[in-house]
């Protein structure tokens, strides 16, 4: 026993001795290679990620609808139990390493609070995840708060889908609806860096992009902010531009400490970017004047806590380039860093910061940028890599072995995660090559730097995927050009590399990664074996844990400075030097501080000029060297009173917030300034006039190239470009609204001017030859292009057609074989995608070809319709064909048509009736592929249909005029109105006047929903027998459901009573001269920016009289057409300025030397003499938006027949318009506000309900002496929805209105037998129509709901009916049973409509004739017969959010991979900022 005890003691001593030897000589216990384990997967992983600070991995198998979990970095796996659910995606909470989420395609989802060990289900009632954005948005400070973006659809998810956001604030214990009709929402606290003010108290503040108050039109998308989850509709629309709200919001993103919103105005691709650092006060971001943000053309990059980095595209696809900008600390002023940056078609930019080190940035730039710029992006880019060590102020080349080094970057992601760096301090890797430029990836080698990119060494030949572990102690790489069976690793910063074999057959590496903080000694690899249907997916765990048993000691570390200059001295960024304690490259140990990232050390530098930025109210000078005042400076507390000449104020500089410098340079000391700097320029107080004479006999056309409000030069009066052509084919251009003119394109005979209808900066100038000109910057510069043929000789047609989204896409209609005697002169159509630099034949023997607007083409970006002569034989039938691939393939829609037109979401075709060749028929499509016959009302019997005029379609219904009487000079017809898919029509009004060319007296009021005026032929029978037409004017206030005569004013402008009794409306009403008599179709009654105002010329009496000085007067209404007032005796032209705060009128038919103007909405008028000579004024004009303070008179002086003149009339100096009006969106009734809330109404209603709601509009108080300036979003709010009344309904199909106003079945028709649907054994009920249908614009609720259907059970299904009635409502069952089978192609979904207008327009189909004998813009360009100022808005999402959509295609197969930041560190580095036809004669006429 004693012996055994002694033996045990000796054995223990021996063991202790061995342990001591092992400790002193760790190499003796080393393993010679890492341990590798493998696991086969059933399918390819669609996503996987680590939980931060753990070895736990979640892996998603989308094909199997499964999620797998590993607790040991991938060695072993368990299937997550979600109770039979189907996993569509997995999401990691970016700020809580315990939480993750599984989403399905339905309403049931799951969450975990313990890193996936257990899961709980939650449900979003009747909603599925959004298809348009990531479904979850997170709160950075409270992980229990999550926003869920979903879609709620009716009819089993088939139709009327609306984006709806939900929320939880208790970790999905409950889920509540946040708001309907959202387009993306975010918590203000979406990042840890964001603060909602100094106290940071608004913890629940949420910002959403929402639809307009009464419209889904993208132009009306806006911001809405709430601090209480939008409860009870509690929300605010923040003021982004001064005290003005902004519409057209595309998207929002939270970037570090900044919240960014982007907006786009109509008719431009330029965006405005708005920034806030507290979610309360917003500023518009200002970029240098030569750099503009364009839609889908700028990218918000990985930014800092003190600035935003943005890359702006300068050269468009297919080989895009950009320029890099950095903001000041509040994100409002941007300066240029480096030009010619490389970006790809997805907006991803070759830009990456070295992680963990301030100020080091790697970029790729285009070496041959001049060649690429000159080739419209067709030249291949040659890239070179550069690096900055001072936050982008300067850049230098990368070098390796004494040569320039170029690395593949973010645009060519070949792994997940950051491309170059990790939290391992100073360690950077990349694949590339040395030489003049970057070569293909497979020609590259692996390079390593251990001094943050200052110097580089070739580590391994050939391209490899790579990863960092154990804070840089371990580097791992795997061959990435073909399959391999070995792995390479280095333990000394990449100087020496060893290899280890992978188990099994060779694999093709797909992804290599490790824990988010790169502190682990374990790595995770996914690869494939085999190919095709036999492809196998394997995952591997590479474990280095046992290769070293010792842990690094102090002697194994060095103090490494993160940035050094060429002499090796530490450099400063943001006033601080940065250093790390990191493991030496040759240390034989592991750090083994798992999940603990290395923290840097900082010490302060002396302050230098780089540590300061411009103070508020100051901007950088043009050379960027100084801070100068941005306009007059504010007077500090009256320091400049009592004759004082000097005062002390800010130096113009301030230290950048967060900068840590001390001592050194001080730029913040106050500076003595002159009091003159606080004063605005002295104004004259008078109206100014500028006369310009031109040697010509007439004007042949003019156009405004107006800057849109999202443009960087959109301030009123800043740039008001006008271009004009004379009868000598000379072109003149003015940038200041006609004050000064210069002739452009001298020596060129310009036949036509074509402003781009969708991009105001672009204009084309067409000659009679094949050489033409264009400008893309409103005449700053001009470019030349050549065509394959001269322009078409058919003056009814435009030679150019334009794409609504891509401004360089063109279709040219050219005349071919027209100088020969063959009689075969015809049109060929050509297309170009590069602004005319190259052309290809589209179709031969065409009449015309057009791009189809976005609303009508679905997702087919290249959809084109052509009218082509059958078999390419002139005189044969015109076929309608379409193609979405430049006619490599084509679809024949109609064998014989008269014409087609696109309008809002509708494509309308007039074709020959197959049953009656002398008659026409109408077909309509809303998707560009499927057409349906238009069903006219049964009581609308026109035996031979000769002509249609499409009037309007921007209220989700087509207004169409069908000619009934076609006798020359006695033409008239009926207005019919369609359902929402344009196929079923009801009668709106009979006997509506039209002229011989087909134009109709129909005019919509701009800016106010549902108001329109028409002239009817009151003596139809007499007119058809040869008598002259007698016209009366009628108005509708509910979108054509009801019409009434205009009530005349009691007195004329001289206070005299009219001859007839104005109380007897039938015999004494107001009648107005309409569209058919208009010399300038742009001279419309109303303006969208002057809500409620209309002006017109007419007379009071039984009928409309001839337009003359003796019989006609000028009238105005201020309440949307209910009450009219006489302005002046005689005929006047009018224009609205400053959004209606200035109205100018001038005599129309007689020479004059004066204008009259009103500053109070036409209540009083003041004369102003503009000329010493009498002038015959042909046109009075201003910018199409009516926001300018300038007007132009075009005419000819009485004593001259060889000169024409323009007069600029400028109101910007008058004393009544020197201060900007104050608008308080939050408190609209604020007594200090210069605006009041106006509520339009129906004249027959005692309430202010119109279209089922009370709408409130901002209108300037007429007597306030201020100017409106930037466009006001006039619609303030929908105060409430009203109960339904008769005015909210119109007669349904086969029903007609009778004298008492009710809708009755058309005489002779049997009510449709809906019970026939019961023949289908699956149907359990049918419905009896009431004869009414709701006006599409109405939002009424309850009350007299005349459209409710009487539901009847099918025989034998009474019990089923009773049970079903507890589910879907009657209306939706009716749609399922009746409507969907008929019109499924057009009924599914909801339609967002956008229209363009220069100011007015219309479409005419059939019955061809000349509209005007004039070569004018309104002839050449179809702008839609309604007078509606609307604009095509093709908004591509500005911000792609968390990059997950782009990454979805990264590895092919449509699978989604997060970047390593999303995968590992929640990286959110990238956010991609992201008239139809007026068919008529087009001959010259003098104006």
mmCIF file of N, CA and C in Angstrom, residues 1359-1437:
data_model
loop_
_atom_site.group_PDB
_atom_site.id
_atom_site.type_symbol
_atom_site.label_atom_id
_atom_site.label_comp_id
_atom_site.label_asym_id
_atom_site.label_seq_id
_atom_site.Cartn_x
_atom_site.Cartn_y
_atom_site.Cartn_z
ATOM 1 N N UNK A 1359 -77.618 26.993 -48.254
ATOM 2 C CA UNK A 1359 -76.799 26.838 -47.050
ATOM 3 C C UNK A 1359 -75.357 27.254 -47.313
ATOM 4 N N UNK A 1360 -74.835 26.859 -48.493
ATOM 5 C CA UNK A 1360 -73.467 27.267 -48.840
ATOM 6 C C UNK A 1360 -73.364 28.778 -48.918
ATOM 7 N N UNK A 1361 -74.406 29.383 -49.466
ATOM 8 C CA UNK A 1361 -74.414 30.848 -49.579
ATOM 9 C C UNK A 1361 -74.361 31.494 -48.199
ATOM 10 N N UNK A 1362 -75.156 30.978 -47.271
ATOM 11 C CA UNK A 1362 -75.180 31.547 -45.920
ATOM 12 C C UNK A 1362 -73.821 31.429 -45.257
ATOM 13 N N UNK A 1363 -73.141 30.294 -45.470
ATOM 14 C CA UNK A 1363 -71.826 30.121 -44.867
ATOM 15 C C UNK A 1363 -70.798 31.045 -45.521
ATOM 16 N N UNK A 1364 -70.856 31.125 -46.865
ATOM 17 C CA UNK A 1364 -69.882 31.967 -47.569
ATOM 18 C C UNK A 1364 -70.081 33.435 -47.264
ATOM 19 N N UNK A 1365 -71.321 33.798 -46.969
ATOM 20 C CA UNK A 1365 -71.610 35.209 -46.734
ATOM 21 C C UNK A 1365 -70.897 35.747 -45.499
ATOM 22 N N UNK A 1366 -70.439 34.812 -44.670
ATOM 23 C CA UNK A 1366 -69.682 35.261 -43.505
ATOM 24 C C UNK A 1366 -68.265 35.645 -43.882
ATOM 25 N N UNK A 1367 -67.865 35.302 -45.104
ATOM 26 C CA UNK A 1367 -66.491 35.589 -45.525
ATOM 27 C C UNK A 1367 -66.428 36.806 -46.399
ATOM 28 N N UNK A 1368 -66.214 36.572 -47.702
ATOM 29 C CA UNK A 1368 -66.089 37.696 -48.626
ATOM 30 C C UNK A 1368 -67.386 38.474 -48.719
ATOM 31 N N UNK A 1369 -67.275 39.782 -48.855
ATOM 32 C CA UNK A 1369 -68.450 40.613 -49.059
ATOM 33 C C UNK A 1369 -69.029 40.420 -50.444
ATOM 34 N N UNK A 1370 -70.250 40.904 -50.621
ATOM 35 C CA UNK A 1370 -70.965 40.690 -51.873
ATOM 36 C C UNK A 1370 -70.209 41.263 -53.057
ATOM 37 N N UNK A 1371 -69.640 42.414 -52.874
ATOM 38 C CA UNK A 1371 -68.976 43.074 -53.995
ATOM 39 C C UNK A 1371 -67.814 42.236 -54.517
ATOM 40 N N UNK A 1372 -67.043 41.657 -53.585
ATOM 41 C CA UNK A 1372 -65.866 40.906 -54.016
ATOM 42 C C UNK A 1372 -66.253 39.560 -54.595
ATOM 43 N N UNK A 1373 -67.348 38.952 -54.084
ATOM 44 C CA UNK A 1373 -67.803 37.712 -54.704
ATOM 45 C C UNK A 1373 -68.256 37.994 -56.133
ATOM 46 N N UNK A 1374 -68.877 39.139 -56.336
ATOM 47 C CA UNK A 1374 -69.298 39.511 -57.682
ATOM 48 C C UNK A 1374 -68.093 39.612 -58.600
ATOM 49 N N UNK A 1375 -67.037 40.204 -58.108
ATOM 50 C CA UNK A 1375 -65.840 40.339 -58.946
ATOM 51 C C UNK A 1375 -65.276 38.970 -59.270
ATOM 52 N N UNK A 1376 -65.243 38.081 -58.269
ATOM 53 C CA UNK A 1376 -64.723 36.746 -58.525
ATOM 54 C C UNK A 1376 -65.574 36.000 -59.547
ATOM 55 N N UNK A 1377 -66.883 36.147 -59.418
ATOM 56 C CA UNK A 1377 -67.789 35.343 -60.233
ATOM 57 C C UNK A 1377 -67.986 35.905 -61.621
ATOM 58 N N UNK A 1378 -67.982 37.231 -61.746
ATOM 59 C CA UNK A 1378 -68.384 37.835 -63.009
ATOM 60 C C UNK A 1378 -67.241 38.570 -63.690
ATOM 61 N N UNK A 1379 -66.572 39.455 -62.967
ATOM 62 C CA UNK A 1379 -65.630 40.364 -63.619
ATOM 63 C C UNK A 1379 -64.323 39.676 -63.982
ATOM 64 N N UNK A 1380 -63.748 38.908 -63.045
ATOM 65 C CA UNK A 1380 -62.444 38.332 -63.307
ATOM 66 C C UNK A 1380 -62.432 37.412 -64.523
ATOM 67 N N UNK A 1381 -63.438 36.559 -64.717
ATOM 68 C CA UNK A 1381 -63.397 35.719 -65.923
ATOM 69 C C UNK A 1381 -63.415 36.524 -67.211
ATOM 70 N N UNK A 1382 -63.981 37.718 -67.185
ATOM 71 C CA UNK A 1382 -64.105 38.525 -68.390
ATOM 72 C C UNK A 1382 -62.832 39.302 -68.666
ATOM 73 N N UNK A 1383 -62.300 39.930 -67.636
ATOM 74 C CA UNK A 1383 -61.185 40.850 -67.873
ATOM 75 C C UNK A 1383 -59.995 40.608 -66.998
ATOM 76 N N UNK A 1384 -59.592 39.344 -66.807
ATOM 77 C CA UNK A 1384 -58.545 39.039 -65.838
ATOM 78 C C UNK A 1384 -57.230 39.709 -66.198
ATOM 79 N N UNK A 1385 -56.954 39.835 -67.506
ATOM 80 C CA UNK A 1385 -55.667 40.407 -67.899
ATOM 81 C C UNK A 1385 -55.519 41.835 -67.439
ATOM 82 N N UNK A 1386 -56.637 42.554 -67.365
ATOM 83 C CA UNK A 1386 -56.541 43.954 -66.994
ATOM 84 C C UNK A 1386 -57.017 44.234 -65.587
ATOM 85 N N UNK A 1387 -57.685 43.282 -64.948
ATOM 86 C CA UNK A 1387 -58.224 43.538 -63.617
ATOM 87 C C UNK A 1387 -57.233 43.225 -62.518
ATOM 88 N N UNK A 1388 -56.286 42.345 -62.795
ATOM 89 C CA UNK A 1388 -55.357 41.963 -61.746
ATOM 90 C C UNK A 1388 -54.423 43.117 -61.436
ATOM 91 N N UNK A 1389 -54.230 43.378 -60.175
ATOM 92 C CA UNK A 1389 -53.315 44.422 -59.740
ATOM 93 C C UNK A 1389 -53.950 45.772 -59.710
ATOM 94 N N UNK A 1390 -53.182 46.749 -59.312
ATOM 95 C CA UNK A 1390 -53.659 48.124 -59.372
ATOM 96 C C UNK A 1390 -52.685 48.905 -60.226
ATOM 97 N N UNK A 1391 -53.193 49.960 -60.804
ATOM 98 C CA UNK A 1391 -52.411 50.674 -61.804
ATOM 99 C C UNK A 1391 -52.030 52.045 -61.290
ATOM 100 N N UNK A 1392 -50.740 52.339 -61.419
ATOM 101 C CA UNK A 1392 -50.250 53.664 -61.076
ATOM 102 C C UNK A 1392 -50.105 54.412 -62.387
ATOM 103 N N UNK A 1393 -50.784 55.494 -62.482
ATOM 104 C CA UNK A 1393 -50.777 56.183 -63.770
ATOM 105 C C UNK A 1393 -49.947 57.457 -63.672
ATOM 106 N N UNK A 1394 -49.244 57.758 -64.748
ATOM 107 C CA UNK A 1394 -48.531 59.011 -64.867
ATOM 108 C C UNK A 1394 -48.708 59.492 -66.294
ATOM 109 N N UNK A 1395 -48.937 60.771 -66.483
ATOM 110 C CA UNK A 1395 -49.127 61.348 -67.811
ATOM 111 C C UNK A 1395 -48.158 62.489 -67.997
ATOM 112 N N UNK A 1396 -47.895 62.753 -69.235
ATOM 113 C CA UNK A 1396 -47.075 63.931 -69.516
ATOM 114 C C UNK A 1396 -47.919 64.995 -70.152
ATOM 115 N N UNK A 1397 -47.461 66.225 -69.977
ATOM 116 C CA UNK A 1397 -48.112 67.315 -70.697
ATOM 117 C C UNK A 1397 -47.155 68.481 -70.772
ATOM 118 N N UNK A 1398 -47.105 69.114 -71.905
ATOM 119 C CA UNK A 1398 -46.386 70.360 -72.005
ATOM 120 C C UNK A 1398 -47.289 71.407 -71.467
ATOM 121 N N UNK A 1399 -48.536 71.200 -71.564
ATOM 122 C CA UNK A 1399 -49.587 71.953 -70.921
ATOM 123 C C UNK A 1399 -50.934 71.497 -71.388
ATOM 124 N N UNK A 1400 -50.990 70.868 -72.562
ATOM 125 C CA UNK A 1400 -52.302 70.508 -73.080
ATOM 126 C C UNK A 1400 -52.134 69.433 -74.135
ATOM 127 N N UNK A 1401 -53.230 68.775 -74.497
ATOM 128 C CA UNK A 1401 -53.123 67.850 -75.598
ATOM 129 C C UNK A 1401 -54.327 66.974 -75.747
ATOM 130 N N UNK A 1402 -54.250 66.030 -76.719
ATOM 131 C CA UNK A 1402 -55.321 65.083 -76.933
ATOM 132 C C UNK A 1402 -54.942 64.105 -78.033
ATOM 133 N N UNK A 1403 -55.722 63.070 -78.187
ATOM 134 C CA UNK A 1403 -55.480 62.101 -79.244
ATOM 135 C C UNK A 1403 -56.696 62.046 -80.141
ATOM 136 N N UNK A 1404 -56.444 61.951 -81.387
ATOM 137 C CA UNK A 1404 -57.557 61.740 -82.309
ATOM 138 C C UNK A 1404 -57.300 60.445 -83.052
ATOM 139 N N UNK A 1405 -58.327 59.613 -83.180
ATOM 140 C CA UNK A 1405 -58.220 58.345 -83.887
ATOM 141 C C UNK A 1405 -59.250 58.329 -85.004
ATOM 142 N N UNK A 1406 -58.806 58.037 -86.212
ATOM 143 C CA UNK A 1406 -59.746 57.946 -87.332
ATOM 144 C C UNK A 1406 -60.137 59.299 -87.863
ATOM 145 N N UNK A 1407 -60.847 59.303 -88.977
ATOM 146 C CA UNK A 1407 -61.387 60.522 -89.581
ATOM 147 C C UNK A 1407 -60.308 61.591 -89.679
ATOM 148 N N UNK A 1408 -59.230 61.255 -90.402
ATOM 149 C CA UNK A 1408 -58.063 62.127 -90.396
ATOM 150 C C UNK A 1408 -58.369 63.481 -91.018
ATOM 151 N N UNK A 1409 -57.709 64.477 -90.512
ATOM 152 C CA UNK A 1409 -57.861 65.815 -91.043
ATOM 153 C C UNK A 1409 -56.889 66.731 -90.373
ATOM 154 N N UNK A 1410 -56.824 67.953 -90.855
ATOM 155 C CA UNK A 1410 -55.865 68.905 -90.316
ATOM 156 C C UNK A 1410 -56.420 69.573 -89.077
ATOM 157 N N UNK A 1411 -55.609 69.596 -88.040
ATOM 158 C CA UNK A 1411 -56.027 70.246 -86.803
ATOM 159 C C UNK A 1411 -55.716 71.722 -86.869
ATOM 160 N N UNK A 1412 -54.506 72.041 -87.185
ATOM 161 C CA UNK A 1412 -54.082 73.426 -87.356
ATOM 162 C C UNK A 1412 -53.147 73.450 -88.561
ATOM 163 N N UNK A 1413 -53.202 74.501 -89.284
ATOM 164 C CA UNK A 1413 -52.305 74.634 -90.418
ATOM 165 C C UNK A 1413 -51.055 75.343 -89.921
ATOM 166 N N UNK A 1414 -50.333 74.676 -89.034
ATOM 167 C CA UNK A 1414 -49.224 75.358 -88.371
ATOM 168 C C UNK A 1414 -48.112 74.383 -88.047
ATOM 169 N N UNK A 1415 -46.899 74.894 -88.102
ATOM 170 C CA UNK A 1415 -45.733 74.105 -87.733
ATOM 171 C C UNK A 1415 -45.391 74.463 -86.297
ATOM 172 N N UNK A 1416 -46.164 73.958 -85.361
ATOM 173 C CA UNK A 1416 -46.024 74.379 -83.977
ATOM 174 C C UNK A 1416 -45.774 73.170 -83.092
ATOM 175 N N UNK A 1417 -45.198 73.409 -81.930
ATOM 176 C CA UNK A 1417 -44.914 72.300 -81.027
ATOM 177 C C UNK A 1417 -46.164 71.553 -80.620
ATOM 178 N N UNK A 1418 -47.267 72.280 -80.488
ATOM 179 C CA UNK A 1418 -48.470 71.597 -80.030
ATOM 180 C C UNK A 1418 -49.074 70.725 -81.112
ATOM 181 N N UNK A 1419 -48.633 70.940 -82.380
ATOM 182 C CA UNK A 1419 -49.085 70.066 -83.456
ATOM 183 C C UNK A 1419 -48.190 68.842 -83.486
ATOM 184 N N UNK A 1420 -46.860 69.084 -83.472
ATOM 185 C CA UNK A 1420 -45.936 68.011 -83.613
ATOM 186 C C UNK A 1420 -45.995 67.066 -82.473
ATOM 187 N N UNK A 1421 -46.248 67.575 -81.316
ATOM 188 C CA UNK A 1421 -46.198 66.698 -80.187
ATOM 189 C C UNK A 1421 -47.529 66.551 -79.576
ATOM 190 N N UNK A 1422 -47.913 65.445 -79.665
ATOM 191 C CA UNK A 1422 -49.054 64.904 -79.040
ATOM 192 C C UNK A 1422 -48.943 65.162 -77.602
ATOM 193 N N UNK A 1423 -49.856 65.849 -77.146
ATOM 194 C CA UNK A 1423 -49.902 66.044 -75.726
ATOM 195 C C UNK A 1423 -51.285 65.797 -75.179
ATOM 196 N N UNK A 1424 -52.141 64.999 -75.590
ATOM 197 C CA UNK A 1424 -53.371 64.523 -74.942
ATOM 198 C C UNK A 1424 -54.489 65.556 -74.760
ATOM 199 N N UNK A 1425 -55.707 65.385 -75.316
ATOM 200 C CA UNK A 1425 -56.714 66.445 -75.457
ATOM 201 C C UNK A 1425 -57.234 67.062 -74.208
ATOM 202 N N UNK A 1426 -56.907 66.511 -73.115
ATOM 203 C CA UNK A 1426 -57.306 67.150 -71.878
ATOM 204 C C UNK A 1426 -56.342 68.246 -71.561
ATOM 205 N N UNK A 1427 -56.795 69.267 -70.882
ATOM 206 C CA UNK A 1427 -55.852 70.276 -70.446
ATOM 207 C C UNK A 1427 -55.353 69.894 -69.077
ATOM 208 N N UNK A 1428 -54.548 68.873 -68.992
ATOM 209 C CA UNK A 1428 -54.031 68.438 -67.704
ATOM 210 C C UNK A 1428 -52.534 68.515 -67.704
ATOM 211 N N UNK A 1429 -51.966 69.241 -66.770
ATOM 212 C CA UNK A 1429 -50.515 69.288 -66.693
ATOM 213 C C UNK A 1429 -50.077 68.105 -65.877
ATOM 214 N N UNK A 1430 -49.594 67.101 -66.570
ATOM 215 C CA UNK A 1430 -49.181 65.884 -65.920
ATOM 216 C C UNK A 1430 -47.876 65.482 -66.537
ATOM 217 N N UNK A 1431 -47.159 64.574 -65.907
ATOM 218 C CA UNK A 1431 -45.849 64.271 -66.427
ATOM 219 C C UNK A 1431 -45.494 62.829 -66.206
ATOM 220 N N UNK A 1432 -44.801 62.248 -67.190
ATOM 221 C CA UNK A 1432 -44.384 60.872 -67.050
ATOM 222 C C UNK A 1432 -43.285 60.798 -66.003
ATOM 223 N N UNK A 1433 -43.475 59.932 -65.041
ATOM 224 C CA UNK A 1433 -42.471 59.751 -63.997
ATOM 225 C C UNK A 1433 -42.105 58.287 -63.985
ATOM 226 N N UNK A 1434 -40.924 57.963 -64.372
ATOM 227 C CA UNK A 1434 -40.492 56.583 -64.366
ATOM 228 C C UNK A 1434 -39.468 56.432 -63.278
ATOM 229 N N UNK A 1435 -39.926 56.181 -62.081
ATOM 230 C CA UNK A 1435 -39.046 56.241 -60.936
ATOM 231 C C UNK A 1435 -38.441 54.897 -60.652
ATOM 232 N N UNK A 1436 -37.157 54.791 -60.873
ATOM 233 C CA UNK A 1436 -36.438 53.599 -60.474
ATOM 234 C C UNK A 1436 -36.050 53.790 -59.019
ATOM 235 N N UNK A 1437 -36.178 52.750 -58.192
ATOM 236 C CA UNK A 1437 -35.859 52.956 -56.779
ATOM 237 C C UNK A 1437 -34.494 53.552 -56.592
#
